[in-house]
Amino acid sequence: TCIFLYLNPCGRVDGIGKTGYIILSDFDYLWRKTMQKIILLEDGIKNYIRHCARERKLSENTLKSYRIVLNKFRRFVRKNMQIDQIQEVTKEVIRVYLEHLNESWKSSTARHHINVVQGFFSYLEENEIIEDTPFRKMHIRIREPKRLPEALSLGEMNRILKAVYSSPAPESGLEEHLAEMIHWRDCVIIEFLFSTGMRVQELCGLKFEDFDREEGIITVIGKGDKQRRCYITDRRVLEVYERYLKYRQCYAKNDRHIFITRFESPMSTQGVRDLVTKYTELAGIRRKVTPHTFRHTFASMLVEEGVDLSHIQKYMGHSTISTTQIYLHISDQNARRVLMDKHPRGQIDTGRYLR
């Protein structure tokens, strides 16, 4: 005889008793089968995020992204297929979800979502929580529309800068000194986005020690914790920054973040997005403009000015030159538009020969 552990539905020991011969592998098999029946998607996701934080040492931004994607997946299968448990997710469920992604999101977002979900189920399989991942031998097809990043024109950029510099105090009732700080903060944020092409997360994470004001060099930590340098080369932008510091130094003195809110907390990425939307609307621009639009504008304008792609790759923090090459297509579009508008052939009328 040997000792046999009685497990309750939660996988805990309810009692100890004697039984006939049982080998450890049988016990492991029974335990895994029990656990497979009771693990909910919600619990599995929490465990996976914990694993990604402790074992894979992923960044907070990545963990936040994984959590959002996996919870969207969980809510989707629950709402549309009444699925709560991990083992209920089959290949057919994944196919329906993939179709939803293709219909609802652009290709890069859809690919990110499906990659995160696939990684989650691979983790479950590796840890024997499920026998097989539903992605096994499954062909994943993401629709690839030819979509180029949208950039602002020089005229639109001029209108946005005019809007931010000439805007009144942010809100009535604010103390005058604080209102000035917010005004100059907004000016610096727009100038930094346009002048450097940095990502919004990088901007919000900037601290005073990251900016060498004398040299105009900003050290940022980008994707994959890669460090790179951004450059502020326009004297007027540096002057605006100094004016902002004059007011900034009176608030949140123990916080090293450059950009803060009126509540003296670090600026959030959503706060910057709202700020960009505000000044875009004030500038009379009706299409959607995000902080990332400034990044595209920065790169596409440099391409139009003939800057070498390898330099732009370095400024943008792209890991491969192929990512940077997409801005060549934007330059081609602009070149075609300029030729259509400016070529003297348009001034010669030969229509009478075609009648």
Coordinates of C-alpha atoms in Angstrom, one line a residue:
T1 CA 0.0 0.0 0.0
C2 CA 0.9 3.7 -0.3
I3 CA -0.4 7.0 0.8
F4 CA -3.0 8.6 -1.5
L5 CA -3.8 12.3 -1.3
Y6 CA -7.5 13.2 -1.9
L7 CA -7.8 16.5 -3.9
N8 CA -10.7 18.8 -3.7
P9 CA -11.8 20.7 -6.9
C10 CA -9.4 23.5 -6.1
G11 CA -6.4 21.1 -6.1
R12 CA -6.0 21.2 -2.3
V13 CA -5.5 18.1 -0.1
D14 CA -8.8 17.1 1.5
G15 CA -7.6 14.0 3.3
I16 CA -5.0 11.2 3.4
G17 CA -6.0 7.5 3.0
K18 CA -4.6 4.1 2.0
T19 CA -5.2 2.5 -1.3
G20 CA -3.7 -0.1 -3.6
Y21 CA -0.6 0.4 -5.6
I22 CA -0.4 3.8 -7.3
I23 CA 2.7 5.2 -9.0
L24 CA 3.7 8.8 -8.9
S25 CA 3.1 9.3 -12.7
D26 CA -0.5 8.2 -12.2
F27 CA -0.9 10.8 -9.4
D28 CA 0.7 13.5 -11.5
Y29 CA -1.7 12.6 -14.4
L30 CA -4.8 12.7 -12.2
W31 CA -3.6 16.0 -10.6
R32 CA -3.1 17.6 -14.1
K33 CA -6.4 16.4 -15.3
T34 CA -8.1 17.9 -12.2
M35 CA -6.4 21.2 -12.7
Q36 CA -7.2 21.4 -16.4
K37 CA -10.9 21.2 -15.5
I38 CA -11.0 24.1 -13.1
I39 CA -8.5 26.7 -14.4
L40 CA -10.4 29.7 -15.7
L41 CA -9.0 31.9 -18.4
E42 CA -8.9 34.8 -16.0
D43 CA -6.7 32.8 -13.5
G44 CA -4.5 31.5 -16.3
I45 CA -3.9 35.1 -17.6
K46 CA -2.9 36.3 -14.1
N47 CA -0.4 33.4 -13.7
Y48 CA 1.0 34.1 -17.2
I49 CA 1.5 37.8 -16.5
R50 CA 3.2 36.9 -13.2
H51 CA 5.5 34.4 -15.1
C52 CA 6.4 37.1 -17.6
A53 CA 7.3 39.5 -14.9
R54 CA 9.3 37.1 -12.7
E55 CA 10.9 34.7 -15.1
R56 CA 11.1 36.6 -18.4
K57 CA 11.7 40.0 -16.7
L58 CA 9.5 41.9 -19.2
S59 CA 9.1 45.6 -18.9
E60 CA 6.1 47.2 -17.2
N61 CA 4.9 48.6 -20.6
T62 CA 5.1 45.1 -22.2
L63 CA 3.3 43.5 -19.2
K64 CA 0.6 46.2 -19.5
S65 CA 0.2 45.5 -23.2
Y66 CA 0.0 41.7 -22.6
R67 CA -2.6 42.1 -19.9
I68 CA -4.8 44.4 -22.1
V69 CA -4.6 42.0 -25.1
L70 CA -5.3 38.8 -23.1
N71 CA -8.2 40.3 -21.2
K72 CA -9.7 41.6 -24.5
F73 CA -9.4 38.0 -25.8
R74 CA -11.0 36.6 -22.6
R75 CA -13.9 39.1 -22.8
F76 CA -14.4 38.3 -26.6
V77 CA -14.7 34.5 -26.2
R78 CA -16.9 34.9 -23.1
K79 CA -19.3 37.4 -24.8
N80 CA -19.5 35.6 -28.2
M81 CA -19.0 32.0 -27.3
Q82 CA -19.8 31.8 -23.6
I83 CA -16.3 30.4 -22.8
D84 CA -14.7 30.9 -19.4
Q85 CA -12.4 27.9 -19.1
I86 CA -9.0 27.4 -20.7
Q87 CA -9.6 23.9 -22.1
E88 CA -12.7 25.1 -23.9
V89 CA -10.6 27.2 -26.3
T90 CA -10.3 25.2 -29.5
K91 CA -8.9 25.8 -33.0
E92 CA -12.4 26.9 -34.1
V93 CA -12.5 29.5 -31.3
I94 CA -9.1 30.9 -32.4
R95 CA -10.3 31.0 -36.1
V96 CA -13.3 33.1 -35.0
Y97 CA -11.1 35.4 -33.0
L98 CA -8.6 35.8 -35.8
E99 CA -11.5 36.8 -38.1
H100 CA -12.6 39.3 -35.6
L101 CA -9.0 40.8 -35.4
N102 CA -8.8 41.0 -39.2
E103 CA -12.1 42.9 -39.4
S104 CA -11.5 45.2 -36.4
W105 CA -7.8 46.1 -36.4
K106 CA -5.1 47.1 -38.7
S107 CA -2.7 44.3 -39.6
S108 CA 0.2 45.3 -37.2
T109 CA -2.3 45.4 -34.2
A110 CA -4.0 42.2 -35.2
R111 CA -0.6 40.4 -35.5
H112 CA 0.4 41.7 -32.0
H113 CA -2.8 40.5 -30.5
I114 CA -2.6 37.0 -32.0
N115 CA 1.1 36.7 -31.1
V116 CA 0.4 37.5 -27.4
V117 CA -2.5 35.0 -27.3
Q118 CA -0.4 32.3 -29.0
G119 CA 2.4 32.9 -26.5
F120 CA -0.1 32.5 -23.6
F121 CA -1.3 29.1 -24.9
S122 CA 2.3 28.0 -25.5
Y123 CA 3.0 28.7 -21.9
L124 CA 0.0 26.7 -20.8
E125 CA 1.2 23.7 -22.9
E126 CA 4.8 23.9 -21.7
N127 CA 3.5 23.8 -18.1
E128 CA 1.1 20.9 -18.9
I129 CA -1.9 22.9 -18.0
I130 CA -3.3 22.0 -21.4
E131 CA -2.3 18.9 -23.4
D132 CA -2.0 20.8 -26.8
T133 CA -2.1 24.5 -27.7
P134 CA -5.0 25.2 -30.1
F135 CA -2.5 26.9 -32.3
R136 CA -0.7 23.6 -33.1
K137 CA -0.5 23.0 -36.9
M138 CA -2.7 26.1 -37.4
H139 CA -2.0 28.5 -40.3
I140 CA -2.3 32.1 -39.1
R141 CA -3.1 34.6 -41.8
I142 CA -3.2 38.3 -41.1
R143 CA -4.6 40.5 -43.9
E144 CA -2.0 43.0 -45.1
P145 CA -3.6 46.1 -46.6
K146 CA -1.0 48.5 -48.0
R147 CA -1.2 51.2 -45.5
L148 CA 1.4 54.0 -45.2
P149 CA 1.9 56.0 -42.0
E150 CA 0.2 59.4 -42.1
A151 CA 2.4 62.4 -41.7
L152 CA 1.6 66.1 -41.2
S153 CA 2.5 68.7 -43.9
L154 CA 4.7 71.6 -43.1
G155 CA 1.7 73.9 -43.2
E156 CA -0.2 71.7 -40.8
M157 CA 2.8 71.6 -38.4
N158 CA 3.0 75.3 -38.6
R159 CA -0.7 75.6 -37.6
I160 CA -0.3 73.3 -34.6
L161 CA 2.7 75.2 -33.3
K162 CA 0.8 78.5 -33.7
A163 CA -2.1 77.0 -31.8
V164 CA 0.0 75.8 -28.9
Y165 CA 2.0 79.0 -28.6
S166 CA -1.0 81.3 -28.8
S167 CA -3.4 79.3 -26.7
P168 CA -4.9 81.0 -23.6
A169 CA -4.4 79.7 -20.0
P170 CA -5.5 76.0 -19.9
E171 CA -8.3 76.4 -17.4
S172 CA -9.9 79.3 -15.6
G173 CA -9.4 79.3 -11.8
L174 CA -5.8 78.0 -12.0
E175 CA -3.2 80.0 -10.1
E176 CA -1.3 82.2 -12.6
H177 CA 2.1 80.6 -12.0
L178 CA 0.7 77.1 -12.5
A179 CA -1.1 78.2 -15.7
E180 CA 2.1 79.5 -17.1
M181 CA 3.9 76.2 -16.3
I182 CA 1.2 74.2 -18.1
H183 CA 1.3 76.5 -21.1
W184 CA 5.1 76.3 -21.6
R185 CA 5.0 72.5 -20.8
D186 CA 2.6 72.0 -23.7
C187 CA 4.8 74.1 -26.0
V188 CA 7.9 72.0 -25.1
I189 CA 6.0 68.7 -25.5
I190 CA 4.9 69.5 -29.0
E191 CA 8.4 70.9 -29.9
F192 CA 10.1 67.8 -28.6
L193 CA 7.8 65.4 -30.5
F194 CA 8.4 67.3 -33.7
S195 CA 12.1 67.9 -33.2
T196 CA 13.2 64.4 -32.1
G197 CA 10.6 61.9 -33.4
M198 CA 10.6 60.2 -30.0
R199 CA 7.9 57.9 -28.9
V200 CA 5.3 59.1 -26.4
Q201 CA 6.4 56.6 -23.8
E202 CA 10.0 57.8 -24.2
L203 CA 8.8 61.4 -23.8
C204 CA 6.8 60.8 -20.6
G205 CA 9.8 58.9 -19.1
L206 CA 12.3 61.7 -19.6
K207 CA 14.1 62.9 -16.4
F208 CA 16.2 66.0 -15.9
E209 CA 19.4 64.0 -16.0
D210 CA 18.5 62.6 -19.4
F211 CA 18.8 66.0 -21.1
D212 CA 22.1 67.7 -21.6
R213 CA 20.9 71.2 -22.1
E214 CA 24.3 72.6 -23.1
E215 CA 24.7 70.2 -25.9
G216 CA 21.0 69.7 -26.7
I217 CA 21.3 66.0 -26.4
I218 CA 18.5 63.8 -24.9
T219 CA 19.3 60.2 -23.9
V220 CA 16.2 58.0 -24.2
I221 CA 15.5 54.4 -23.4
G222 CA 13.5 52.9 -26.3
K223 CA 12.0 49.5 -27.1
G224 CA 14.0 46.6 -25.7
D225 CA 15.7 48.9 -23.3
K226 CA 17.9 50.2 -26.1
Q227 CA 19.5 53.5 -25.4
R228 CA 19.8 56.2 -28.1
R229 CA 20.4 59.9 -28.5
C230 CA 17.9 62.5 -29.7
Y231 CA 19.1 66.0 -30.6
I232 CA 17.5 69.4 -30.1
T233 CA 19.3 71.6 -32.7
D234 CA 17.0 74.6 -32.8
R235 CA 18.0 77.4 -30.4
R236 CA 14.4 78.6 -30.1
V237 CA 13.3 75.2 -28.8
L238 CA 16.0 75.3 -26.1
E239 CA 14.8 78.8 -25.1
V240 CA 11.3 77.5 -24.7
Y241 CA 12.5 74.6 -22.6
E242 CA 14.4 77.1 -20.3
R243 CA 11.3 79.1 -19.9
Y244 CA 9.3 76.0 -18.9
L245 CA 12.0 75.1 -16.4
K246 CA 11.6 78.5 -14.8
Y247 CA 8.1 77.5 -13.7
R248 CA 8.6 73.8 -13.5
Q249 CA 11.2 74.1 -10.7
C250 CA 8.5 75.5 -8.4
Y251 CA 6.4 72.2 -8.5
A252 CA 7.1 68.6 -7.6
K253 CA 10.6 69.4 -6.5
N254 CA 11.4 65.8 -5.5
D255 CA 10.1 64.3 -8.8
R256 CA 12.8 64.1 -11.5
H257 CA 10.4 63.7 -14.4
I258 CA 10.6 66.7 -16.8
F259 CA 6.9 66.7 -17.6
I260 CA 4.3 66.8 -14.9
T261 CA 0.6 67.5 -14.6
R262 CA -1.1 70.3 -12.7
F263 CA -1.4 67.8 -9.9
E264 CA 2.4 67.5 -9.8
S265 CA 2.4 63.9 -10.9
P266 CA 4.4 62.6 -13.9
M267 CA 2.7 63.1 -17.3
S268 CA 1.0 60.0 -18.7
T269 CA 0.9 58.9 -22.3
Q270 CA -2.8 59.4 -22.4
G271 CA -2.3 63.0 -21.1
V272 CA 0.0 63.7 -24.0
R273 CA -2.5 62.2 -26.5
D274 CA -5.2 64.4 -25.1
L275 CA -2.9 67.4 -25.4
V276 CA -2.1 66.6 -29.0
T277 CA -5.8 66.2 -29.8
K278 CA -6.6 69.6 -28.2
Y279 CA -4.1 71.6 -30.2
T280 CA -4.9 69.7 -33.4
E281 CA -8.5 70.7 -33.1
L282 CA -7.5 74.3 -32.2
A283 CA -5.4 74.3 -35.4
G284 CA -8.5 73.4 -37.4
I285 CA -7.2 70.0 -38.5
R286 CA -10.0 67.5 -38.6
R287 CA -8.3 64.2 -39.2
K288 CA -6.9 62.2 -36.3
V289 CA -3.5 63.2 -35.1
T290 CA -1.6 61.3 -32.4
P291 CA 1.9 61.7 -30.8
H292 CA 3.0 59.0 -33.2
T293 CA 2.0 61.2 -36.1
F294 CA 4.7 63.6 -35.1
R295 CA 7.2 60.7 -35.3
H296 CA 6.1 59.9 -38.8
T297 CA 6.3 63.6 -39.7
F298 CA 9.8 63.8 -38.4
A299 CA 11.0 60.9 -40.4
S300 CA 9.2 61.6 -43.7
M301 CA 10.4 65.3 -43.7
L302 CA 14.0 64.2 -43.2
V303 CA 13.6 61.8 -46.1
E304 CA 12.2 64.6 -48.3
E305 CA 15.3 66.7 -47.4
G306 CA 17.6 64.0 -48.6
V307 CA 18.9 62.7 -45.2
D308 CA 20.5 59.3 -45.5
L309 CA 18.2 56.5 -44.3
S310 CA 20.9 55.1 -42.0
H311 CA 20.9 58.4 -40.1
I312 CA 17.1 58.4 -39.8
Q313 CA 17.2 54.8 -38.6
K314 CA 19.5 55.9 -35.8
Y315 CA 17.3 58.9 -34.9
M316 CA 14.2 56.7 -34.8
G317 CA 15.7 53.8 -32.9
H318 CA 14.6 51.3 -35.6
S319 CA 16.3 47.9 -35.2
T320 CA 16.3 47.3 -39.0
I321 CA 16.6 49.6 -42.0
S322 CA 13.5 47.9 -43.6
T323 CA 11.3 49.6 -40.9
T324 CA 12.8 53.0 -41.9
Q325 CA 12.3 52.4 -45.7
I326 CA 8.6 52.7 -45.4
Y327 CA 9.1 56.5 -45.3
L328 CA 10.6 56.3 -48.8
H329 CA 7.0 55.6 -50.1
I330 CA 5.7 58.6 -48.3
S331 CA 8.4 60.7 -50.0
D332 CA 7.4 59.2 -53.4
Q333 CA 3.8 60.2 -52.8
N334 CA 4.8 63.8 -52.0
A335 CA 7.2 63.9 -55.0
R336 CA 4.3 62.9 -57.3
R337 CA 2.0 65.5 -55.8
V338 CA 4.6 68.2 -56.2
L339 CA 5.2 67.2 -59.8
M340 CA 1.5 67.3 -60.5
D341 CA 1.2 70.8 -59.0
K342 CA 4.4 72.4 -60.2
H343 CA 5.4 70.8 -63.6
P344 CA 5.0 73.4 -66.4
R345 CA 3.3 70.9 -68.6
G346 CA 0.1 71.7 -66.8
Q347 CA 0.3 75.3 -68.2
I348 CA 0.3 74.1 -71.9
D349 CA -3.2 73.6 -73.4
T350 CA -3.3 71.0 -76.1
G351 CA -6.9 70.0 -75.5
R352 CA -8.0 71.4 -78.9
Y353 CA -6.0 68.6 -80.7
L354 CA -8.0 65.9 -78.9
R355 CA -11.4 67.1 -80.1

